[in-house]
């Protein structure tokens, strides 16, 4: 009998924001897979650091971090073949996923290659979306608000239309698009309605009103949240640093 | 010195989908607050059942469940006053929140009344949004998809416009709007692109293709996810029951 493939959400980065289920599955896993850069440490693995058993087999999925284009077909073909071999041997594979496996995650590239042949279980995780809202000290949505989640790499005109339509907006994957997005939101008169968070829940986290942010580029793990109420938004007193 | 107010996300319902941090805060809490119906058990409290200490003081916030209209100003005014009194006495208050405190949650009604006077910490939780995607066995979003989250109570024309604009759509709070939403999505030719989940992650969970669902009403905790790809969507083999 084949093993089962787990896609396990680790949450946004603070190991304490992992679920009890993720914790249980990782600590008891015999085989663990995770995305890793071609140099440096794997963010996913670092969240689970100390939980992976010494005897566990590790399958790093090396994804070059300097390109912006996905999917890297060959990488996921190869990783899926490696994982399939383990599953066929009867062992389960626990795949570590930053945030939530099905929320803008790369686990989908394994899922689409393996779900027709193997049993798969997805363990949802805390997303960066609600973690950033928590850090900004303002509810993401309330009552009957429409919330739109927009990837930052989309072109200005598309982002503009989506932002105009929504009550609450999250722009993900800000990264090198920061300056362009700031200019666009400034043009739209929304700069003082926006909050910025990078590396939410990690020790190096940064939280700013977007209007105060001087940087022109941001790390990949950064987000802008926009609240289109009547009033300019400020960090609550207990959150300002 | 005043105590600190915690808004603690419990996740979607399965106690194992609680974060380690929520677990720690609840087990060590001296005062716990939570929403509760005027008759029957509190869903939030039931998720944390067994973790709340015998000595802990409990503050149930009784919210009538038969009305659809919020906020019930008097209820939250009173609850905030009760909680403020505890905080002023120097004790922390851990507020149990279904899902995530800042994602369509009622914690915001306490937050807006107390955040200017007391230190507040939000502990994000796993949302029903990604839990439903996990149960349907299909990524919520990928690559540069725009995801729009729409409350079911909105009028048809608004929902139609939002659904037309997005690549991926979640309709929350389906409840008594189910029949209307099914008719709308059928008209839009999207019925076979939609999945339905109620009570995600609980033992009584139900997962269906929307096109197969015969019920005309749904519980409040139910969701429709729509994937606007080219192909009709089916539950993956490992997920069909």
Tab-separated table of N, CA, C and O in Angstrom, chain A residues 14-21 23-24 70-71 100 102-105 108-109 111-112 115-116 118-120 122-127 129-131 133-134 137-151 153-154 161-162 165-166 173 236-239, chain B residues 14-21 23-24 70-71 100 102-105 108-109 111-112 115-116 118-120 122-127 129-131 133-134 137-151 153-154 161-162 165-166 173 236-239:
chain	number	residue	atom	x	y	z
A	14	UNK	N	6.680	32.520	12.642
A	14	UNK	CA	6.832	32.265	14.076
A	14	UNK	C	6.445	30.801	14.330
A	14	UNK	O	5.310	30.409	14.070
A	15	UNK	N	7.397	29.991	14.831
A	15	UNK	CA	7.092	28.567	15.031
A	15	UNK	C	5.879	28.336	15.934
A	15	UNK	O	5.213	27.313	15.817
A	16	UNK	N	5.579	29.291	16.793
A	16	UNK	CA	4.406	29.121	17.674
A	16	UNK	C	3.091	29.312	16.920
A	16	UNK	O	2.036	29.000	17.457
A	17	UNK	N	3.157	29.833	15.708
A	17	UNK	CA	1.932	29.972	14.912
A	17	UNK	C	1.697	28.750	14.014
A	17	UNK	O	0.862	28.762	13.127
A	18	UNK	N	2.430	27.703	14.277
A	18	UNK	CA	2.173	26.401	13.665
A	18	UNK	C	0.983	25.755	14.364
A	18	UNK	O	0.770	25.973	15.551
A	19	UNK	N	0.219	24.950	13.648
A	19	UNK	CA	-0.888	24.252	14.308
A	19	UNK	C	-0.377	23.035	15.085
A	19	UNK	O	0.707	22.506	14.815
A	20	UNK	N	-1.196	22.598	16.031
A	20	UNK	CA	-0.872	21.379	16.778
A	20	UNK	C	-0.724	20.196	15.826
A	20	UNK	O	0.124	19.325	16.016
A	21	UNK	N	-1.547	20.168	14.789
A	21	UNK	CA	-1.512	19.055	13.834
A	21	UNK	C	-0.216	19.055	13.034
A	21	UNK	O	0.405	18.007	12.849
A	23	UNK	N	2.566	20.300	14.010
A	23	UNK	CA	3.582	19.910	14.982
A	23	UNK	C	3.634	18.391	15.138
A	23	UNK	O	4.708	17.777	15.071
A	24	UNK	N	2.481	17.780	15.290
A	24	UNK	CA	2.429	16.322	15.450
A	24	UNK	C	2.958	15.603	14.206
A	24	UNK	O	3.748	14.661	14.307
A	70	UNK	N	7.625	31.124	-12.353
A	70	UNK	CA	7.271	29.770	-11.969
A	70	UNK	C	6.181	29.309	-12.909
A	70	UNK	O	5.491	30.120	-13.504
A	71	UNK	N	5.912	28.046	-13.029
A	71	UNK	CA	6.648	26.939	-12.408
A	71	UNK	C	7.937	26.608	-13.157
A	71	UNK	O	8.023	26.792	-14.353
A	100	UNK	N	0.093	28.591	4.176
A	100	UNK	CA	-0.918	27.574	3.914
A	100	UNK	C	-0.631	26.939	2.545
A	100	UNK	O	-0.332	27.659	1.596
A	102	UNK	N	-2.379	25.799	0.165
A	102	UNK	CA	-3.237	26.111	-0.989
A	102	UNK	C	-3.472	27.609	-1.162
A	102	UNK	O	-4.370	28.028	-1.902
A	103	UNK	N	-2.698	28.430	-0.466
A	103	UNK	CA	-2.861	29.879	-0.558
A	103	UNK	C	-1.587	30.459	-1.168
A	103	UNK	O	-0.630	30.719	-0.460
A	104	UNK	N	-1.583	30.629	-2.468
A	104	UNK	CA	-0.424	31.147	-3.200
A	104	UNK	C	0.850	30.370	-2.887
A	104	UNK	O	1.929	30.959	-2.818
A	105	UNK	N	0.748	29.074	-2.697
A	105	UNK	CA	1.931	28.306	-2.321
A	105	UNK	C	2.455	27.467	-3.480
A	105	UNK	O	1.755	27.218	-4.460
A	108	UNK	N	1.194	23.446	-4.709
A	108	UNK	CA	0.287	23.076	-5.795
A	108	UNK	C	1.005	22.387	-6.955
A	108	UNK	O	0.412	21.578	-7.656
A	109	UNK	N	2.302	22.702	-7.134
A	109	UNK	CA	3.030	22.075	-8.240
A	109	UNK	C	3.277	20.598	-7.974
A	109	UNK	O	3.323	19.794	-8.887
A	111	UNK	N	1.166	18.925	-5.874
A	111	UNK	CA	-0.211	18.416	-5.799
A	111	UNK	C	-0.732	18.049	-7.185
A	111	UNK	O	-1.283	16.971	-7.394
A	112	UNK	N	-0.518	18.940	-8.164
A	112	UNK	CA	-1.071	18.678	-9.499
A	112	UNK	C	-0.370	17.510	-10.188
A	112	UNK	O	-0.913	16.911	-11.091
A	115	UNK	N	-1.635	14.144	-7.085
A	115	UNK	CA	-2.940	13.909	-6.445
A	115	UNK	C	-3.790	12.862	-7.156
A	115	UNK	O	-4.703	12.295	-6.554
A	116	UNK	N	-3.499	12.604	-8.433
A	116	UNK	CA	-4.310	11.595	-9.134
A	116	UNK	C	-3.831	10.179	-8.835
A	116	UNK	O	-4.537	9.218	-9.107
A	118	UNK	N	-1.919	9.357	-5.684
A	118	UNK	CA	-1.675	9.083	-4.261
A	118	UNK	C	-2.705	9.794	-3.392
A	118	UNK	O	-3.257	10.827	-3.787
A	119	UNK	N	-2.920	9.233	-2.216
A	119	UNK	CA	-3.771	9.913	-1.258
A	119	UNK	C	-3.053	11.169	-0.768
A	119	UNK	O	-1.848	11.125	-0.477
A	120	UNK	N	-3.788	12.271	-0.704
A	120	UNK	CA	-3.183	13.543	-0.291
A	120	UNK	C	-4.014	14.134	0.834
A	120	UNK	O	-5.253	14.082	0.792
A	122	UNK	N	-4.276	17.821	2.961
A	122	UNK	CA	-3.793	19.182	3.125
A	122	UNK	C	-4.091	19.623	4.553
A	122	UNK	O	-5.234	19.543	5.007
A	123	UNK	N	-3.071	20.087	5.252
A	123	UNK	CA	-3.262	20.637	6.598
A	123	UNK	C	-3.133	22.156	6.499
A	123	UNK	O	-2.036	22.666	6.271
A	124	UNK	N	-4.257	22.866	6.630
A	124	UNK	CA	-4.193	24.316	6.432
A	124	UNK	C	-3.350	24.975	7.509
A	124	UNK	O	-3.154	24.431	8.600
A	125	UNK	N	-2.836	26.152	7.188
A	125	UNK	CA	-2.001	26.882	8.132
A	125	UNK	C	-2.430	28.335	8.213
A	125	UNK	O	-3.230	28.810	7.410
A	126	UNK	N	-1.902	29.024	9.198
A	126	UNK	CA	-2.155	30.463	9.327
A	126	UNK	C	-1.482	31.161	8.144
A	126	UNK	O	-0.318	30.911	7.852
A	127	UNK	N	-2.208	32.020	7.454
A	127	UNK	CA	-1.635	32.714	6.300
A	127	UNK	C	-0.984	34.032	6.718
A	127	UNK	O	-1.295	34.607	7.765
A	129	UNK	N	-1.681	36.653	5.292
A	129	UNK	CA	-2.763	37.627	5.158
A	129	UNK	C	-3.310	38.066	6.517
A	129	UNK	O	-3.339	39.260	6.846
A	130	UNK	N	-3.737	37.113	7.320
A	130	UNK	CA	-4.314	37.494	8.606
A	130	UNK	C	-3.224	37.853	9.615
A	130	UNK	O	-3.465	38.625	10.535
A	131	UNK	N	-2.022	37.312	9.422
A	131	UNK	CA	-0.924	37.688	10.316
A	131	UNK	C	-0.564	39.161	10.130
A	131	UNK	O	-0.332	39.876	11.108
A	133	UNK	N	-2.577	41.523	9.105
A	133	UNK	CA	-3.663	42.310	9.712
A	133	UNK	C	-3.484	42.386	11.220
A	133	UNK	O	-3.655	43.442	11.830
A	134	UNK	N	-3.107	41.261	11.830
A	134	UNK	CA	-2.882	41.226	13.279
A	134	UNK	C	-1.776	42.202	13.666
A	134	UNK	O	-1.888	42.920	14.668
A	137	UNK	N	-2.822	45.793	13.522
A	137	UNK	CA	-3.801	46.190	14.528
A	137	UNK	C	-5.074	46.736	13.927
A	137	UNK	O	-5.662	47.695	14.442
A	138	UNK	N	-5.495	46.145	12.833
A	138	UNK	CA	-6.767	46.569	12.243
A	138	UNK	C	-7.453	45.388	11.567
A	138	UNK	O	-6.839	44.687	10.769
A	139	UNK	N	-8.738	45.172	11.875
A	139	UNK	CA	-9.447	44.063	11.242
A	139	UNK	C	-9.346	44.134	9.719
A	139	UNK	O	-9.411	45.215	9.131
A	140	UNK	N	-9.167	42.979	9.110
A	140	UNK	CA	-9.017	42.869	7.667
A	140	UNK	C	-10.346	43.183	6.997
A	140	UNK	O	-10.390	43.849	5.960
A	141	UNK	N	-11.389	42.677	7.576
A	141	UNK	CA	-12.722	42.798	7.002
A	141	UNK	C	-13.710	42.812	8.144
A	141	UNK	O	-13.442	42.318	9.222
A	142	UNK	N	-14.858	43.355	7.863
A	142	UNK	CA	-15.903	43.310	8.868
A	142	UNK	C	-17.240	43.275	8.147
A	142	UNK	O	-17.335	43.620	6.974
A	143	UNK	N	-18.218	42.833	8.884
A	143	UNK	CA	-19.580	42.813	8.356
A	143	UNK	C	-19.615	42.244	6.929
A	143	UNK	O	-19.166	41.136	6.710
A	144	UNK	N	-20.126	43.002	5.981
A	144	UNK	CA	-20.238	42.482	4.625
A	144	UNK	C	-19.253	43.114	3.644
A	144	UNK	O	-19.568	43.346	2.483
A	145	UNK	N	-18.039	43.376	4.136
A	145	UNK	CA	-16.981	43.873	3.256
A	145	UNK	C	-16.587	42.823	2.229
A	145	UNK	O	-16.554	41.637	2.533
A	146	UNK	N	-16.227	43.286	1.056
A	146	UNK	CA	-15.579	42.425	0.076
A	146	UNK	C	-14.066	42.619	0.195
A	146	UNK	O	-13.589	43.752	0.245
A	147	UNK	N	-13.367	41.509	0.287
A	147	UNK	CA	-11.910	41.541	0.409
A	147	UNK	C	-11.296	40.988	-0.865
A	147	UNK	O	-11.658	39.896	-1.294
A	148	UNK	N	-10.393	41.744	-1.457
A	148	UNK	CA	-9.745	41.277	-2.685
A	148	UNK	C	-8.248	41.136	-2.447
A	148	UNK	O	-7.619	42.028	-1.884
A	149	UNK	N	-7.726	40.001	-2.872
A	149	UNK	CA	-6.313	39.704	-2.685
A	149	UNK	C	-5.639	39.720	-4.050
A	149	UNK	O	-6.015	38.965	-4.941
A	150	UNK	N	-4.682	40.610	-4.184
A	150	UNK	CA	-4.101	40.916	-5.487
A	150	UNK	C	-2.602	40.654	-5.455
A	150	UNK	O	-1.902	41.165	-4.582
A	151	UNK	N	-2.088	39.873	-6.393
A	151	UNK	CA	-0.633	39.717	-6.465
A	151	UNK	C	0.013	40.995	-7.004
A	151	UNK	O	-0.428	41.540	-8.024
A	153	UNK	N	2.706	41.610	-8.688
A	153	UNK	CA	3.282	41.661	-10.032
A	153	UNK	C	2.282	42.040	-11.139
A	153	UNK	O	2.708	42.333	-12.249
A	154	UNK	N	0.991	42.039	-10.870
A	154	UNK	CA	0.023	42.390	-11.919
A	154	UNK	C	0.241	43.834	-12.381
A	154	UNK	O	0.741	44.670	-11.639
A	161	UNK	N	-8.073	48.770	-11.047
A	161	UNK	CA	-9.487	48.401	-11.176
A	161	UNK	C	-9.947	47.559	-9.980
A	161	UNK	O	-11.017	47.769	-9.428
A	162	UNK	N	-9.105	46.620	-9.580
A	162	UNK	CA	-9.469	45.745	-8.456
A	162	UNK	C	-9.571	46.541	-7.160
A	162	UNK	O	-10.464	46.308	-6.345
A	165	UNK	N	-12.729	48.520	-6.865
A	165	UNK	CA	-13.938	47.718	-6.669
A	165	UNK	C	-14.134	47.210	-5.231
A	165	UNK	O	-15.239	46.862	-4.845
A	166	UNK	N	-13.036	47.097	-4.477
A	166	UNK	CA	-13.104	46.392	-3.185
A	166	UNK	C	-13.209	47.358	-2.011
A	166	UNK	O	-12.905	48.544	-2.122
A	173	UNK	N	3.098	39.621	-2.319
A	173	UNK	CA	4.302	39.521	-3.163
A	173	UNK	C	4.754	40.908	-3.620
A	173	UNK	O	4.988	41.138	-4.811
A	236	UNK	N	-2.507	51.717	15.783
A	236	UNK	CA	-3.017	51.964	17.125
A	236	UNK	C	-1.861	52.230	18.095
A	236	UNK	O	-0.761	51.730	17.847
A	237	UNK	N	-2.105	52.978	19.157
A	237	UNK	CA	-1.006	53.372	20.057
A	237	UNK	C	-0.161	52.195	20.518
A	237	UNK	O	1.062	52.258	20.542
A	238	UNK	N	-0.811	51.093	20.850
A	238	UNK	CA	-0.071	49.966	21.410
A	238	UNK	C	0.802	49.280	20.350
A	238	UNK	O	1.618	48.444	20.682
A	239	UNK	N	0.605	49.628	19.075
A	239	UNK	CA	1.371	48.971	18.025
A	239	UNK	C	2.527	49.840	17.524
A	239	UNK	O	3.415	49.341	16.889
B	14	UNK	N	-11.632	22.059	14.182
B	14	UNK	CA	-10.834	20.931	14.652
B	14	UNK	C	-9.819	21.468	15.665
B	14	UNK	O	-8.989	22.309	15.321
B	15	UNK	N	-9.878	20.987	16.913
B	15	UNK	CA	-8.964	21.524	17.932
B	15	UNK	C	-7.492	21.381	17.554
B	15	UNK	O	-6.661	22.159	17.995
B	16	UNK	N	-7.173	20.412	16.711
B	16	UNK	CA	-5.779	20.232	16.289
B	16	UNK	C	-5.323	21.309	15.309
B	16	UNK	O	-4.137	21.439	15.028
B	17	UNK	N	-6.264	22.075	14.767
B	17	UNK	CA	-5.893	23.169	13.867
B	17	UNK	C	-5.712	24.489	14.622
B	17	UNK	O	-5.641	25.562	14.041
B	18	UNK	N	-5.680	24.403	15.929
B	18	UNK	CA	-5.301	25.543	16.775
B	18	UNK	C	-3.779	25.712	16.710
B	18	UNK	O	-3.063	24.733	16.560
B	19	UNK	N	-3.307	26.936	16.864
B	19	UNK	CA	-1.847	27.128	16.888
B	19	UNK	C	-1.282	26.770	18.264
B	19	UNK	O	-1.994	26.754	19.274
B	20	UNK	N	0.002	26.495	18.289
B	20	UNK	CA	0.689	26.237	19.556
B	20	UNK	C	0.540	27.436	20.490
B	20	UNK	O	0.377	27.281	21.700
B	21	UNK	N	0.557	28.642	19.917
B	21	UNK	CA	0.455	29.849	20.730
B	21	UNK	C	-0.934	29.976	21.360
B	21	UNK	O	-1.044	30.307	22.551
B	23	UNK	N	-2.880	27.541	22.034
B	23	UNK	CA	-2.912	26.478	23.041
B	23	UNK	C	-2.244	26.943	24.339
B	23	UNK	O	-2.802	26.792	25.431
B	24	UNK	N	-1.076	27.540	24.202
B	24	UNK	CA	-0.350	28.018	25.381
B	24	UNK	C	-1.134	29.106	26.117
B	24	UNK	O	-1.274	29.066	27.349
B	70	UNK	N	-25.753	42.639	12.860
B	70	UNK	CA	-24.737	43.006	13.816
B	70	UNK	C	-24.266	44.409	13.487
B	70	UNK	O	-24.453	44.871	12.380
B	71	UNK	N	-23.618	45.106	14.374
B	71	UNK	CA	-23.374	44.727	15.754
B	71	UNK	C	-24.582	44.970	16.649
B	71	UNK	O	-25.386	45.844	16.389
B	100	UNK	N	-10.062	33.264	12.668
B	100	UNK	CA	-9.058	34.302	12.907
B	100	UNK	C	-9.760	35.552	13.424
B	100	UNK	O	-10.801	35.942	12.889
B	102	UNK	N	-9.397	38.691	13.103
B	102	UNK	CA	-9.550	39.859	12.220
B	102	UNK	C	-10.100	39.498	10.845
B	102	UNK	O	-10.062	40.301	9.920
B	103	UNK	N	-10.592	38.265	10.692
B	103	UNK	CA	-11.130	37.825	9.404
B	103	UNK	C	-12.621	37.565	9.564
B	103	UNK	O	-13.026	36.489	9.984
B	104	UNK	N	-13.428	38.562	9.283
B	104	UNK	CA	-14.879	38.471	9.412
B	104	UNK	C	-15.314	38.005	10.809
B	104	UNK	O	-16.290	37.282	10.945
B	105	UNK	N	-14.584	38.429	11.826
B	105	UNK	CA	-14.914	37.939	13.165
B	105	UNK	C	-15.589	39.003	14.012
B	105	UNK	O	-15.524	40.197	13.710
B	108	UNK	N	-13.729	42.147	16.440
B	108	UNK	CA	-13.533	43.561	16.104
B	108	UNK	C	-14.424	44.488	16.926
B	108	UNK	O	-14.068	45.631	17.182
B	109	UNK	N	-15.565	43.978	17.377
B	109	UNK	CA	-16.473	44.834	18.168
B	109	UNK	C	-15.890	45.111	19.558
B	109	UNK	O	-16.119	46.170	20.133
B	111	UNK	N	-12.507	44.932	19.994
B	111	UNK	CA	-11.268	45.643	19.650
B	111	UNK	C	-11.521	47.136	19.493
B	111	UNK	O	-10.796	47.965	20.046
B	112	UNK	N	-12.582	47.487	18.762
B	112	UNK	CA	-12.832	48.915	18.509
B	112	UNK	C	-13.255	49.657	19.776
B	112	UNK	O	-13.133	50.874	19.853
B	115	UNK	N	-9.206	48.988	22.180
B	115	UNK	CA	-7.814	49.092	21.707
B	115	UNK	C	-7.177	50.444	22.002
B	115	UNK	O	-5.947	50.556	22.026
B	116	UNK	N	-7.993	51.472	22.231
B	116	UNK	CA	-7.385	52.778	22.517
B	116	UNK	C	-6.990	52.907	23.987
B	116	UNK	O	-6.239	53.805	24.350
B	118	UNK	N	-6.257	49.884	26.119
B	118	UNK	CA	-5.516	48.734	26.649
B	118	UNK	C	-4.581	48.165	25.585
B	118	UNK	O	-4.845	48.295	24.385
B	119	UNK	N	-3.543	47.514	26.066
B	119	UNK	CA	-2.669	46.809	25.131
B	119	UNK	C	-3.424	45.599	24.576
B	119	UNK	O	-4.095	44.883	25.322
B	120	UNK	N	-3.326	45.410	23.272
B	120	UNK	CA	-4.040	44.312	22.624
B	120	UNK	C	-3.051	43.493	21.808
B	120	UNK	O	-2.178	44.055	21.163
B	122	UNK	N	-3.181	40.378	18.897
B	122	UNK	CA	-3.989	39.499	18.059
B	122	UNK	C	-3.154	38.271	17.715
B	122	UNK	O	-2.041	38.406	17.201
B	123	UNK	N	-3.672	37.103	17.978
B	123	UNK	CA	-2.999	35.865	17.598
B	123	UNK	C	-3.767	35.276	16.413
B	123	UNK	O	-4.897	34.799	16.580
B	124	UNK	N	-3.185	35.352	15.212
B	124	UNK	CA	-3.943	34.894	14.039
B	124	UNK	C	-4.218	33.401	14.100
B	124	UNK	O	-3.507	32.657	14.790
B	125	UNK	N	-5.250	32.983	13.402
B	125	UNK	CA	-5.625	31.571	13.387
B	125	UNK	C	-5.865	31.092	11.963
B	125	UNK	O	-5.933	31.893	11.029
B	126	UNK	N	-5.980	29.794	11.815
B	126	UNK	CA	-6.315	29.218	10.510
B	126	UNK	C	-7.746	29.630	10.173
B	126	UNK	O	-8.650	29.484	10.996
B	127	UNK	N	-7.963	30.145	8.970
B	127	UNK	CA	-9.309	30.572	8.576
B	127	UNK	C	-10.087	29.428	7.913
B	127	UNK	O	-9.500	28.462	7.408
B	129	UNK	N	-11.463	29.832	5.211
B	129	UNK	CA	-11.162	29.999	3.784
B	129	UNK	C	-10.190	28.932	3.287
B	129	UNK	O	-10.483	28.193	2.342
B	130	UNK	N	-9.037	28.840	3.930
B	130	UNK	CA	-8.052	27.871	3.443
B	130	UNK	C	-8.414	26.450	3.881
B	130	UNK	O	-8.046	25.487	3.218
B	131	UNK	N	-9.163	26.338	4.976
B	131	UNK	CA	-9.604	25.002	5.396
B	131	UNK	C	-10.564	24.410	4.369
B	131	UNK	O	-10.496	23.226	4.045
B	133	UNK	N	-10.676	25.124	1.182
B	133	UNK	CA	-9.876	24.762	0.005
B	133	UNK	C	-9.189	23.416	0.226
B	133	UNK	O	-9.165	22.560	-0.664
B	134	UNK	N	-8.651	23.226	1.427
B	134	UNK	CA	-7.985	21.956	1.753
B	134	UNK	C	-8.956	20.788	1.620
B	134	UNK	O	-8.621	19.737	1.090
B	137	UNK	N	-9.775	19.898	-1.919
B	137	UNK	CA	-8.668	19.320	-2.677
B	137	UNK	C	-8.319	20.121	-3.906
B	137	UNK	O	-8.008	19.559	-4.960
B	138	UNK	N	-8.398	21.415	-3.782
B	138	UNK	CA	-7.986	22.252	-4.922
B	138	UNK	C	-7.384	23.564	-4.424
B	138	UNK	O	-7.991	24.238	-3.591
B	139	UNK	N	-6.202	23.916	-4.939
B	139	UNK	CA	-5.585	25.178	-4.504
B	139	UNK	C	-6.551	26.341	-4.695
B	139	UNK	O	-7.270	26.419	-5.688
B	140	UNK	N	-6.535	27.234	-3.727
B	140	UNK	CA	-7.418	28.389	-3.721
B	140	UNK	C	-6.983	29.358	-4.806
B	140	UNK	O	-7.811	29.967	-5.498
B	141	UNK	N	-5.696	29.519	-4.922
B	141	UNK	CA	-5.123	30.484	-5.837
B	141	UNK	C	-3.790	29.960	-6.273
B	141	UNK	O	-3.169	29.167	-5.577
B	142	UNK	N	-3.341	30.428	-7.396
B	142	UNK	CA	-1.997	30.058	-7.814
B	142	UNK	C	-1.431	31.199	-8.625
B	142	UNK	O	-2.153	32.062	-9.111
B	143	UNK	N	-0.125	31.182	-8.702
B	143	UNK	CA	0.584	32.188	-9.504
B	143	UNK	C	0.021	33.577	-9.232
B	143	UNK	O	-0.008	34.025	-8.097
B	144	UNK	N	-0.448	34.271	-10.264
B	144	UNK	CA	-0.909	35.640	-10.074
B	144	UNK	C	-2.427	35.783	-10.142
B	144	UNK	O	-2.954	36.774	-10.649
B	145	UNK	N	-3.134	34.787	-9.630
B	145	UNK	CA	-4.599	34.862	-9.541
B	145	UNK	C	-5.039	35.954	-8.574
B	145	UNK	O	-4.397	36.172	-7.548
B	146	UNK	N	-6.134	36.591	-8.903
B	146	UNK	CA	-6.796	37.480	-7.948
B	146	UNK	C	-7.888	36.685	-7.245
B	146	UNK	O	-8.679	35.994	-7.886
B	147	UNK	N	-7.896	36.759	-5.932
B	147	UNK	CA	-8.880	36.045	-5.124
B	147	UNK	C	-9.815	37.065	-4.480
B	147	UNK	O	-9.353	38.009	-3.839
B	148	UNK	N	-11.104	36.874	-4.660
B	148	UNK	CA	-12.056	37.801	-4.061
B	148	UNK	C	-12.943	37.055	-3.076
B	148	UNK	O	-13.442	35.971	-3.382
B	149	UNK	N	-13.088	37.645	-1.903
B	149	UNK	CA	-13.879	37.020	-0.842
B	149	UNK	C	-15.136	37.856	-0.650
B	149	UNK	O	-15.071	39.048	-0.332
B	150	UNK	N	-16.274	37.220	-0.857
B	150	UNK	CA	-17.544	37.928	-0.926
B	150	UNK	C	-18.500	37.394	0.136
B	150	UNK	O	-18.727	36.191	0.207
B	151	UNK	N	-19.072	38.252	0.955
B	151	UNK	CA	-20.099	37.781	1.894
B	151	UNK	C	-21.400	37.447	1.130
B	151	UNK	O	-21.866	38.251	0.320
B	153	UNK	N	-24.517	37.469	1.938
B	153	UNK	CA	-25.705	38.319	2.069
B	153	UNK	C	-25.759	39.482	1.067
B	153	UNK	O	-26.814	40.105	0.928
B	154	UNK	N	-24.690	39.782	0.362
B	154	UNK	CA	-24.735	40.894	-0.607
B	154	UNK	C	-25.746	40.598	-1.717
B	154	UNK	O	-26.028	39.450	-2.018
B	161	UNK	N	-21.044	40.931	-10.268
B	161	UNK	CA	-19.954	41.760	-10.777
B	161	UNK	C	-18.598	41.319	-10.203
B	161	UNK	O	-17.604	41.224	-10.913
B	162	UNK	N	-18.601	41.022	-8.899
B	162	UNK	CA	-17.344	40.603	-8.255
B	162	UNK	C	-16.867	39.260	-8.810
B	162	UNK	O	-15.677	39.051	-9.001
B	165	UNK	N	-15.253	39.532	-12.189
B	165	UNK	CA	-13.941	40.201	-12.175
B	165	UNK	C	-12.799	39.310	-11.695
B	165	UNK	O	-11.643	39.601	-11.991
B	166	UNK	N	-13.102	38.292	-10.884
B	166	UNK	CA	-12.033	37.545	-10.203
B	166	UNK	C	-11.699	36.238	-10.912
B	166	UNK	O	-12.485	35.722	-11.711
B	173	UNK	N	-20.393	32.920	4.552
B	173	UNK	CA	-21.688	33.133	5.209
B	173	UNK	C	-22.844	32.761	4.276
B	173	UNK	O	-23.781	33.545	4.100
B	236	UNK	N	-11.167	15.535	-6.332
B	236	UNK	CA	-10.149	14.535	-6.679
B	236	UNK	C	-10.551	13.173	-6.124
B	236	UNK	O	-11.278	13.098	-5.137
B	237	UNK	N	-10.074	12.086	-6.743
B	237	UNK	CA	-10.519	10.743	-6.354
B	237	UNK	C	-10.397	10.490	-4.861
B	237	UNK	O	-11.303	9.935	-4.230
B	238	UNK	N	-9.282	10.936	-4.281
B	238	UNK	CA	-9.054	10.635	-2.870
B	238	UNK	C	-9.997	11.401	-1.946
B	238	UNK	O	-10.061	11.141	-0.759
B	239	UNK	N	-10.731	12.378	-2.505
B	239	UNK	CA	-11.596	13.181	-1.664
B	239	UNK	C	-13.076	12.790	-1.787
B	239	UNK	O	-13.866	13.125	-0.928
